[in-house]
Amino acid sequence: MLKKAITTLSIILASFAFVTTSYAEHHGMKKDIVDVAAENGSFNTLVAAVKAAGLVETLKGEGPFTVFAPTDEAFANLPSGTVEMLLKPENKDKLVAVLTYHVVSGKVLAADVAKIDSAATVQGEMVMVKVTDGRVMINNAKVIMADVAASNGVIHVIDTVLLPK
């Protein structure tokens, strides 16, 4: 019960942070996908992984990109040692594969989701997209916040790390 309350509070606080960021962007202060994620504070693991994989410049590029961004909590829910293993230099290829599996070329907004049932990731595999009871799912991950604007695309916050086959 306490864990669920803490999780709910974390999601609410993350939502306020994104609302502030989105509001600022509508007033000319555009930030790219990496900057939006880094400044939010809920994506420390994702940002560290993007740096370790050498993908910062790519995700700061022109795009547009759609990023399904797992929260720190989503990374914490992976089996023990998984993140540490992926961050090792000798596992960079695996890390790049996992991270690029979270990215789709182009800007796919929540309104577009009803029109698709899958999307090709930059990694090369497809992710499944479905709407159930008003909740958008990307494979087995719930979208907990959609359409977070960035200057070079859009972020959809997810509650689970997507793992390619």
Coordinates of C-alpha atoms in Angstrom, one line a residue:
M1 CA 0.0 0.0 0.0
L2 CA 2.8 2.4 0.9
K3 CA 4.8 1.5 -2.2
K4 CA 1.7 2.2 -4.4
A5 CA 1.2 5.6 -2.7
I6 CA 4.9 6.5 -3.2
T7 CA 4.7 5.4 -6.9
T8 CA 1.6 7.5 -7.4
L9 CA 3.2 10.5 -5.7
S10 CA 6.3 10.1 -7.9
I11 CA 4.2 10.0 -11.0
I12 CA 2.3 13.1 -9.9
L13 CA 5.5 15.0 -9.1
A14 CA 7.0 13.9 -12.5
S15 CA 3.8 15.2 -14.2
F16 CA 4.2 18.6 -12.6
A17 CA 7.8 18.8 -13.7
F18 CA 6.8 18.0 -17.3
V19 CA 4.0 20.5 -17.2
T20 CA 6.5 23.2 -16.3
T21 CA 8.8 22.1 -19.0
S22 CA 6.1 21.9 -21.6
Y23 CA 4.8 25.4 -20.6
A24 CA 8.3 26.8 -20.9
E25 CA 8.7 25.4 -24.4
H26 CA 5.5 27.0 -25.6
H27 CA 7.1 30.3 -24.6
G28 CA 10.2 30.0 -26.9
M29 CA 12.5 28.1 -24.6
K30 CA 12.9 25.0 -26.7
K31 CA 15.0 22.1 -25.4
D32 CA 15.9 18.9 -27.2
I33 CA 15.0 15.4 -26.0
V34 CA 18.2 14.9 -24.0
D35 CA 17.9 18.3 -22.2
V36 CA 14.2 17.7 -21.4
A37 CA 15.0 14.3 -19.9
A38 CA 18.1 15.5 -18.0
E39 CA 16.3 18.4 -16.4
N40 CA 13.3 16.4 -15.3
G41 CA 15.1 14.4 -12.7
S42 CA 13.1 11.2 -13.2
F43 CA 15.3 9.9 -16.0
N44 CA 18.8 9.9 -14.4
T45 CA 19.4 6.2 -15.4
L46 CA 18.2 6.8 -18.9
V47 CA 20.4 9.9 -19.3
A48 CA 23.4 8.0 -17.9
A49 CA 22.7 5.1 -20.3
V50 CA 22.4 7.5 -23.3
K51 CA 25.8 9.0 -22.4
A52 CA 27.4 5.6 -21.9
A53 CA 26.1 4.4 -25.3
G54 CA 27.4 7.5 -27.0
L55 CA 23.9 8.5 -28.2
V56 CA 23.8 12.0 -26.8
E57 CA 24.7 13.8 -30.0
T58 CA 22.3 11.6 -32.0
L59 CA 19.3 12.4 -29.7
K60 CA 20.3 16.1 -29.7
G61 CA 20.2 16.0 -33.5
E62 CA 17.5 17.4 -35.8
G63 CA 15.2 14.4 -35.6
P64 CA 12.3 14.4 -35.3
F65 CA 12.3 11.4 -32.8
T66 CA 9.7 9.8 -30.7
V67 CA 11.3 8.4 -27.5
F68 CA 9.6 6.0 -25.2
A69 CA 11.4 7.1 -22.0
P70 CA 11.5 4.7 -19.0
T71 CA 11.6 6.3 -15.6
D72 CA 14.3 5.6 -13.1
E73 CA 11.7 3.4 -11.3
A74 CA 11.3 1.3 -14.5
F75 CA 15.0 0.7 -14.7
A76 CA 15.0 -0.2 -11.0
N77 CA 12.4 -2.9 -11.7
L78 CA 14.8 -4.8 -14.0
P79 CA 16.4 -7.9 -12.6
S80 CA 19.2 -7.0 -10.2
G81 CA 22.5 -6.2 -11.9
T82 CA 21.0 -5.6 -15.4
V83 CA 21.6 -1.9 -15.5
E84 CA 25.2 -2.3 -14.2
M85 CA 25.9 -5.0 -16.7
L86 CA 24.6 -2.9 -19.6
L87 CA 26.6 0.2 -18.5
K88 CA 29.9 -1.7 -18.8
P89 CA 32.0 -0.6 -21.8
E90 CA 32.2 -4.2 -23.1
N91 CA 28.4 -4.3 -23.3
K92 CA 28.0 -1.0 -25.3
D93 CA 26.4 -2.8 -28.3
K94 CA 23.8 -4.4 -26.1
L95 CA 23.1 -1.0 -24.4
V96 CA 22.8 0.7 -27.8
A97 CA 20.3 -2.0 -28.9
V98 CA 18.2 -1.5 -25.8
L99 CA 18.2 2.3 -26.0
T100 CA 17.5 2.5 -29.8
Y101 CA 14.6 0.0 -29.2
H102 CA 13.0 3.0 -27.3
V103 CA 13.2 5.4 -30.3
V104 CA 11.1 5.7 -33.4
S105 CA 12.0 8.0 -36.3
G106 CA 9.5 10.8 -36.7
K107 CA 7.1 12.5 -34.3
V108 CA 4.4 10.2 -33.2
L109 CA 1.9 12.0 -31.0
A110 CA -0.7 10.3 -28.8
A111 CA -3.5 11.3 -31.3
D112 CA -1.6 9.2 -33.9
V113 CA -1.6 6.0 -31.7
A114 CA -5.2 5.1 -32.6
K115 CA -4.2 4.8 -36.2
I116 CA -1.3 2.3 -35.7
D117 CA -0.7 -1.1 -34.1
S118 CA 3.0 -1.2 -34.4
A119 CA 6.0 1.1 -35.0
A120 CA 9.5 0.4 -36.4
T121 CA 12.2 1.3 -33.9
V122 CA 15.6 2.8 -34.8
Q123 CA 17.1 -0.5 -33.5
G124 CA 15.3 -2.3 -36.3
E125 CA 12.6 -4.3 -34.5
M126 CA 8.9 -3.4 -34.2
V127 CA 7.2 -2.4 -31.0
M128 CA 3.5 -3.2 -30.6
V129 CA 1.1 -0.4 -29.9
K130 CA -2.4 -0.8 -28.5
V131 CA -5.0 1.1 -26.6
T132 CA -6.8 -0.8 -23.8
D133 CA -9.4 1.0 -21.6
G134 CA -8.0 4.3 -22.6
R135 CA -4.4 3.3 -21.7
V136 CA -1.8 3.3 -24.3
M137 CA 0.6 0.3 -24.2
I138 CA 3.9 0.0 -26.0
N139 CA 4.6 -3.8 -25.8
N140 CA 4.1 -4.4 -22.1
A141 CA 4.8 -0.8 -20.9
K142 CA 2.1 1.6 -20.0
V143 CA 2.5 5.2 -21.3
I144 CA 2.1 7.2 -18.0
M145 CA 2.6 10.6 -19.7
A146 CA 2.3 11.3 -23.4
D147 CA 3.3 14.1 -25.8
V148 CA 6.1 15.7 -23.8
A149 CA 7.3 18.3 -26.3
A150 CA 11.0 18.7 -27.2
S151 CA 12.5 20.8 -30.0
N152 CA 13.5 17.7 -32.0
G153 CA 10.6 15.4 -31.2
V154 CA 8.4 14.0 -28.5
I155 CA 8.8 11.9 -25.4
H156 CA 6.2 9.4 -24.1
V157 CA 7.0 8.4 -20.5
I158 CA 6.7 4.6 -19.9
D159 CA 6.7 2.5 -16.7
T160 CA 8.7 -0.4 -18.0
V161 CA 12.0 -0.8 -19.9
L162 CA 11.5 -2.2 -23.3
L163 CA 13.9 -5.1 -24.2
P164 CA 14.5 -6.2 -27.8
K165 CA 14.3 -9.9 -28.6

